[in-house]
């Protein structure tokens, strides 16, 4: 009998203990050429990401910006022909450059005895421009021109997000070419600033509806507050519509809708109350008399002919408001 014990056969590529081994280790296996033939090599071209939507979005933004730029050119064209615009507000803007007290309260005269018949938010931009660039027709009227162009751009963006690019461009162009919008954007009346802030509030409201985030609705309330400081309760004419739109269209629970609207209302009161509260809590001897009021207080201005009267239409008989608009 042979002294050699027969080993069990193993499968190709396996050792006795099941470990893998190379086929080339098998003395019976033929050698393998691991170098592939040139014909067997397949070249793979890198696939570029589809950036078509990105380019289309950039082109759309460029077109919207072009509409706003065209509106700005229209508002600025031969702007100095309008002189100082409304001389009532021009005098106030000049007086507001004389001291911080005049600037904050919106004093009509350099001595700071009486204010204009509205809160001074719109005049803050004019006075700041006059302080930086000097008192001139351009420095007084350019802020309104930019406010009008900004409203055109925000309106186009807001409408596009809801009804599509064509509708947005049509809406922006319509506002840019509306004669009364062009007229107020070429003057120093507060209307252009008022329109900018209420359109910005509409933009923020739409953002809050689509993103379901409360911060945009809070921003809308704050922007309405700035609009209030431009022309009092004229800003309140758009707030019910914005609040109702959010209440109906927001894609959150009813409880969250009510909470978000409460926060927006608080933001409106907080911003609008900055100036009103400062006037109310500043001794009358330390500030100008509030023009357009009957007792020199901001509350009377808000509730009187130039406040609620702007909403109800009862604007007759208001004191101190002859030069305003």
Short mmCIF file of C-alpha atoms in Angstrom, two decimals:
data_model
loop_
_atom_site.label_atom_id
_atom_site.label_comp_id
_atom_site.label_asym_id
_atom_site.label_seq_id
_atom_site.Cartn_x
_atom_site.Cartn_y
_atom_site.Cartn_z
CA UNK A 1 0.00 0.00 0.00
CA UNK A 2 1.24 3.42 -0.82
CA UNK A 3 2.48 5.66 2.01
CA UNK A 4 0.99 8.68 0.27
CA UNK A 5 -2.43 9.66 1.53
CA UNK A 6 -4.70 10.91 -1.22
CA UNK A 7 -5.78 14.52 -0.69
CA UNK A 8 -9.37 15.43 -1.35
CA UNK A 9 -10.00 17.26 -4.56
CA UNK A 10 -10.66 20.95 -4.24
CA UNK A 11 -12.60 23.23 -6.50
CA UNK A 12 -10.60 25.54 -8.77
CA UNK A 13 -9.61 28.65 -6.92
CA UNK A 14 -10.06 27.08 -3.45
CA UNK A 15 -7.55 25.75 -0.88
CA UNK A 16 -8.26 22.96 1.51
CA UNK A 17 -9.46 25.35 4.17
CA UNK A 18 -11.77 27.25 1.85
CA UNK A 19 -9.50 30.28 1.36
CA UNK A 20 -9.46 31.89 -2.02
CA UNK A 21 -6.46 31.34 -4.23
CA UNK A 22 -5.60 32.69 -7.60
CA UNK A 23 -6.34 30.63 -10.65
CA UNK A 24 -2.83 31.43 -11.80
CA UNK A 25 -1.52 29.42 -8.82
CA UNK A 26 -2.97 26.29 -10.39
CA UNK A 27 -0.08 24.58 -12.20
CA UNK A 28 -2.48 23.13 -14.73
CA UNK A 29 -4.26 26.41 -15.56
CA UNK A 30 -2.95 28.23 -18.62
CA UNK A 31 -1.41 31.68 -18.13
CA UNK A 32 -3.80 34.63 -18.43
CA UNK A 33 -2.89 37.88 -20.12
CA UNK A 34 -4.45 40.60 -17.93
CA UNK A 35 -3.72 43.38 -20.42
CA UNK A 36 -6.94 44.20 -22.36
CA UNK A 37 -6.83 44.69 -26.09
CA UNK A 38 -7.21 48.20 -27.38
CA UNK A 39 -10.45 47.22 -29.09
CA UNK A 40 -11.89 46.06 -25.80
CA UNK A 41 -11.42 49.45 -24.05
CA UNK A 42 -14.62 51.53 -23.99
CA UNK A 43 -14.17 55.25 -23.42
CA UNK A 44 -16.81 56.91 -21.23
CA UNK A 45 -17.51 60.59 -21.86
CA UNK A 46 -18.45 62.63 -18.77
CA UNK A 47 -22.14 63.56 -18.74
CA UNK A 48 -22.68 67.26 -18.09
CA UNK A 49 -25.46 68.22 -15.66
CA UNK A 50 -28.55 69.73 -17.27
CA UNK A 51 -28.25 73.43 -16.46
CA UNK A 52 -31.09 74.47 -18.74
CA UNK A 53 -33.49 75.41 -15.91
CA UNK A 54 -30.74 77.38 -14.17
CA UNK A 55 -29.98 79.36 -17.30
CA UNK A 56 -33.68 79.96 -17.93
CA UNK A 57 -34.09 81.25 -14.39
CA UNK A 58 -31.15 83.60 -14.79
CA UNK A 59 -32.51 84.92 -18.06
CA UNK A 60 -35.89 85.52 -16.42
CA UNK A 61 -34.29 87.41 -13.53
CA UNK A 62 -32.35 89.48 -16.06
CA UNK A 63 -35.56 90.35 -17.92
CA UNK A 64 -37.32 91.32 -14.68
CA UNK A 65 -34.36 93.44 -13.68
CA UNK A 66 -34.47 95.01 -17.15
CA UNK A 67 -38.11 96.01 -16.67
CA UNK A 68 -37.24 97.57 -13.30
CA UNK A 69 -34.25 99.34 -14.83
CA UNK A 70 -36.42 100.71 -17.64
CA UNK A 71 -38.84 102.00 -15.00
CA UNK A 72 -35.96 103.67 -13.19
CA UNK A 73 -34.76 105.35 -16.39
CA UNK A 74 -38.30 106.57 -17.06
CA UNK A 75 -38.55 107.94 -13.52
CA UNK A 76 -35.18 109.69 -13.75
CA UNK A 77 -35.49 111.10 -17.26
CA UNK A 78 -35.09 114.89 -17.08
CA UNK A 79 -36.02 114.68 -13.42
CA UNK A 80 -34.67 118.13 -12.60
CA UNK A 81 -37.46 119.67 -14.69
CA UNK A 82 -39.70 119.09 -11.67
CA UNK A 83 -37.60 121.44 -9.57
CA UNK A 84 -37.96 120.73 -5.88
CA UNK A 85 -41.28 118.94 -6.38
CA UNK A 86 -43.75 119.66 -3.61
CA UNK A 87 -42.30 122.72 -1.89
CA UNK A 88 -44.04 121.77 1.37
CA UNK A 89 -42.07 118.53 1.68
CA UNK A 90 -38.93 120.08 0.17
CA UNK A 91 -38.84 122.67 2.96
CA UNK A 92 -39.33 119.93 5.56
CA UNK A 93 -36.52 117.80 4.08
CA UNK A 94 -34.17 120.77 4.24
CA UNK A 95 -35.13 121.53 7.84
CA UNK A 96 -34.63 117.88 8.78
CA UNK A 97 -30.96 118.12 7.79
CA UNK A 98 -30.34 120.72 10.52
CA UNK A 99 -30.61 118.49 13.60
CA UNK A 100 -31.38 114.93 14.68
CA UNK A 101 -34.53 116.12 16.46
CA UNK A 102 -35.82 117.73 13.28
CA UNK A 103 -34.91 114.60 11.35
CA UNK A 104 -36.67 112.14 13.64
CA UNK A 105 -39.86 114.13 14.22
CA UNK A 106 -40.10 115.49 10.67
CA UNK A 107 -39.92 119.19 11.49
CA UNK A 108 -41.20 121.55 8.83
CA UNK A 109 -39.16 124.58 9.91
CA UNK A 110 -35.44 124.76 10.79
CA UNK A 111 -36.29 125.87 14.33
CA UNK A 112 -38.28 122.69 14.92
CA UNK A 113 -41.56 124.33 15.94
CA UNK A 114 -43.99 122.22 13.90
CA UNK A 115 -43.88 119.03 11.85
CA UNK A 116 -45.44 118.13 8.54
CA UNK A 117 -48.90 116.61 8.57
CA UNK A 118 -47.68 113.00 8.32
CA UNK A 119 -45.11 110.73 9.94
CA UNK A 120 -41.71 111.36 8.39
CA UNK A 121 -40.65 107.96 6.96
CA UNK A 122 -40.73 109.11 3.33
CA UNK A 123 -38.98 112.34 4.27
CA UNK A 124 -36.23 110.42 6.07
CA UNK A 125 -34.96 109.18 2.70
CA UNK A 126 -35.10 112.64 1.16
CA UNK A 127 -33.39 114.33 4.10
CA UNK A 128 -30.66 111.68 4.19
CA UNK A 129 -30.07 112.10 0.46
CA UNK A 130 -29.93 115.89 0.81
CA UNK A 131 -27.52 115.59 3.72
CA UNK A 132 -25.16 113.33 1.76
CA UNK A 133 -25.40 114.83 -1.73
CA UNK A 134 -26.45 118.37 -0.94
CA UNK A 135 -29.85 119.99 -1.17
CA UNK A 136 -30.93 119.90 -4.83
CA UNK A 137 -33.74 118.78 -7.09
CA UNK A 138 -32.02 115.46 -7.74
CA UNK A 139 -31.27 114.65 -4.11
CA UNK A 140 -34.92 115.24 -3.18
CA UNK A 141 -36.58 113.40 -6.06
CA UNK A 142 -34.26 110.44 -6.69
CA UNK A 143 -35.42 108.45 -3.61
CA UNK A 144 -38.95 108.36 -4.99
CA UNK A 145 -37.65 107.29 -8.41
CA UNK A 146 -35.83 104.33 -6.87
CA UNK A 147 -38.84 103.46 -4.72
CA UNK A 148 -41.04 103.34 -7.82
CA UNK A 149 -38.59 101.12 -9.71
CA UNK A 150 -38.24 98.85 -6.68
CA UNK A 151 -42.01 98.43 -6.52
CA UNK A 152 -42.03 97.42 -10.21
CA UNK A 153 -39.42 94.72 -9.62
CA UNK A 154 -41.08 93.32 -6.50
CA UNK A 155 -44.47 93.22 -8.20
CA UNK A 156 -43.05 91.33 -11.19
CA UNK A 157 -41.36 88.79 -8.91
CA UNK A 158 -44.46 88.31 -6.74
CA UNK A 159 -46.85 87.78 -9.65
CA UNK A 160 -44.39 85.47 -11.43
CA UNK A 161 -44.17 83.20 -8.41
CA UNK A 162 -47.95 82.73 -8.44
CA UNK A 163 -49.10 83.02 -12.06
CA UNK A 164 -45.95 82.51 -14.09
CA UNK A 165 -43.27 84.57 -15.89
CA UNK A 166 -45.50 86.16 -18.52
CA UNK A 167 -48.01 87.42 -15.97
CA UNK A 168 -45.20 88.77 -13.81
CA UNK A 169 -43.60 90.71 -16.63
CA UNK A 170 -46.96 92.12 -17.72
CA UNK A 171 -47.75 93.23 -14.17
CA UNK A 172 -44.36 94.88 -13.74
CA UNK A 173 -44.59 96.66 -17.08
CA UNK A 174 -48.15 97.79 -16.31
CA UNK A 175 -47.05 99.41 -13.05
CA UNK A 176 -43.98 100.95 -14.67
CA UNK A 177 -46.11 102.57 -17.38
CA UNK A 178 -49.11 103.62 -15.27
CA UNK A 179 -49.17 107.43 -15.57
CA UNK A 180 -50.01 108.12 -11.93
CA UNK A 181 -47.28 105.71 -10.77
CA UNK A 182 -44.75 107.51 -12.95
CA UNK A 183 -45.96 110.87 -11.69
CA UNK A 184 -45.57 110.04 -7.98
CA UNK A 185 -42.20 108.39 -8.67
CA UNK A 186 -40.98 111.70 -10.11
CA UNK A 187 -42.07 113.78 -7.12
CA UNK A 188 -41.19 114.05 -3.45
CA UNK A 189 -44.68 113.18 -2.23
CA UNK A 190 -44.74 110.15 0.12
CA UNK A 191 -46.86 108.03 -2.23
CA UNK A 192 -43.95 106.31 -4.01
CA UNK A 193 -42.48 105.16 -0.70
CA UNK A 194 -45.94 104.05 0.43
CA UNK A 195 -46.41 101.95 -2.72
CA UNK A 196 -42.96 100.38 -2.38
CA UNK A 197 -43.60 99.22 1.17
CA UNK A 198 -47.08 97.81 0.51
CA UNK A 199 -45.87 95.93 -2.58
CA UNK A 200 -42.95 94.62 -0.52
CA UNK A 201 -45.49 93.49 2.09
CA UNK A 202 -47.42 91.61 -0.61
CA UNK A 203 -44.19 89.95 -1.73
CA UNK A 204 -43.42 88.85 1.83
CA UNK A 205 -46.97 87.55 2.29
CA UNK A 206 -46.67 85.38 -0.82
CA UNK A 207 -43.34 84.06 0.44
CA UNK A 208 -44.94 83.16 3.77
CA UNK A 209 -47.78 81.31 2.03
CA UNK A 210 -45.49 79.21 -0.16
CA UNK A 211 -42.74 78.52 2.38
CA UNK A 212 -45.05 78.06 5.39
CA UNK A 213 -42.64 80.14 7.49
CA UNK A 214 -43.88 82.69 9.98
CA UNK A 215 -40.91 85.02 9.59
CA UNK A 216 -42.08 86.19 6.18
CA UNK A 217 -45.49 87.12 7.56
CA UNK A 218 -43.81 88.97 10.40
CA UNK A 219 -41.78 90.83 7.78
CA UNK A 220 -44.99 91.69 5.94
CA UNK A 221 -46.36 93.22 9.13
CA UNK A 222 -43.19 95.24 9.65
CA UNK A 223 -43.26 96.51 6.07
CA UNK A 224 -46.86 97.62 6.52
CA UNK A 225 -45.68 99.44 9.62
CA UNK A 226 -43.13 101.37 7.55
CA UNK A 227 -45.87 102.14 5.01
CA UNK A 228 -47.94 103.51 7.90
CA UNK A 229 -45.05 105.79 8.84
CA UNK A 230 -45.09 107.09 5.27
CA UNK A 231 -48.79 107.91 4.94
CA UNK A 232 -50.61 106.72 8.03
CA UNK A 233 -53.68 104.52 7.61
CA UNK A 234 -53.52 104.65 3.83
CA UNK A 235 -51.30 101.61 4.37
CA UNK A 236 -54.19 99.96 6.24
CA UNK A 237 -56.17 99.71 3.03
CA UNK A 238 -54.07 96.77 1.81
CA UNK A 239 -53.60 94.96 5.12
CA UNK A 240 -57.03 93.27 5.27
CA UNK A 241 -56.45 91.80 1.82
CA UNK A 242 -52.99 90.49 2.70
CA UNK A 243 -54.14 89.05 6.02
CA UNK A 244 -57.17 87.42 4.37
CA UNK A 245 -55.00 85.94 1.62
CA UNK A 246 -52.75 84.31 4.20
CA UNK A 247 -55.70 83.09 6.25
CA UNK A 248 -57.26 81.41 3.21
CA UNK A 249 -54.23 80.21 1.24
CA UNK A 250 -51.59 79.31 3.83
CA UNK A 251 -50.83 75.58 3.90
CA UNK A 252 -50.54 75.28 7.66
CA UNK A 253 -53.03 74.47 10.37
CA UNK A 254 -55.68 77.02 11.26
CA UNK A 255 -54.14 77.51 14.67
CA UNK A 256 -50.76 78.34 13.14
CA UNK A 257 -52.40 80.72 10.66
CA UNK A 258 -53.99 82.67 13.49
CA UNK A 259 -50.72 82.72 15.44
CA UNK A 260 -48.73 83.89 12.40
CA UNK A 261 -51.24 86.66 11.69
CA UNK A 262 -51.10 87.73 15.33
CA UNK A 263 -47.32 87.96 15.08
CA UNK A 264 -47.61 89.97 11.86
CA UNK A 265 -50.05 92.36 13.52
CA UNK A 266 -47.70 92.74 16.46
CA UNK A 267 -44.86 93.56 14.04
CA UNK A 268 -47.03 96.19 12.38
CA UNK A 269 -47.92 97.79 15.70
CA UNK A 270 -44.31 97.62 16.86
CA UNK A 271 -42.89 99.35 13.78
CA UNK A 272 -45.71 101.87 13.43
CA UNK A 273 -45.58 102.59 17.13
CA UNK A 274 -41.90 103.59 17.13
CA UNK A 275 -42.60 107.11 15.98
CA UNK A 276 -46.07 107.43 17.51
CA UNK A 277 -44.83 106.26 20.89
CA UNK A 278 -41.78 108.51 20.77
CA UNK A 279 -44.00 111.52 20.11
CA UNK A 280 -46.49 110.59 22.81
CA UNK A 281 -43.85 110.06 25.50
CA UNK A 282 -41.70 113.08 24.62
CA UNK A 283 -42.75 116.24 26.47
CA UNK A 284 -44.39 118.76 24.15
CA UNK A 285 -41.80 121.33 25.15
CA UNK A 286 -38.99 119.09 23.88
CA UNK A 287 -40.36 118.35 20.43
CA UNK A 288 -42.15 120.10 17.56
CA UNK A 289 -45.91 120.52 17.48
CA UNK A 290 -47.44 117.75 15.34
CA UNK A 291 -48.81 119.37 12.21
CA UNK A 292 -52.24 118.22 11.11
CA UNK A 293 -53.37 117.56 14.67
CA UNK A 294 -55.66 119.59 16.89
CA UNK A 295 -53.76 119.04 20.12
CA UNK A 296 -50.17 118.47 19.03
CA UNK A 297 -50.21 114.70 19.60
CA UNK A 298 -49.48 111.84 17.24
CA UNK A 299 -52.63 109.96 18.24
CA UNK A 300 -54.79 112.85 17.12
CA UNK A 301 -52.91 112.84 13.82
CA UNK A 302 -53.55 109.11 13.39
CA UNK A 303 -57.21 109.28 14.36
CA UNK A 304 -57.99 112.64 12.80
CA UNK A 305 -58.59 113.86 9.27
CA UNK A 306 -55.20 112.79 7.98
CA UNK A 307 -55.46 109.34 9.58
CA UNK A 308 -58.89 107.73 9.63
CA UNK A 309 -60.01 110.47 7.29
CA UNK A 310 -57.82 108.94 4.58
CA UNK A 311 -59.85 105.73 4.94
CA UNK A 312 -63.34 107.14 5.49
CA UNK A 313 -62.91 110.04 3.04
CA UNK A 314 -63.70 112.66 5.68
CA UNK A 315 -60.61 114.80 5.08
CA UNK A 316 -62.22 118.19 5.24
CA UNK A 317 -61.26 120.76 7.84
CA UNK A 318 -57.93 119.31 8.88
CA UNK A 319 -55.48 121.81 10.28
CA UNK A 320 -51.94 122.15 9.06
CA UNK A 321 -52.30 119.92 6.04
CA UNK A 322 -52.67 122.41 3.26
CA UNK A 323 -49.32 121.74 1.67
CA UNK A 324 -49.26 117.98 1.94
CA UNK A 325 -50.71 115.28 -0.23
#
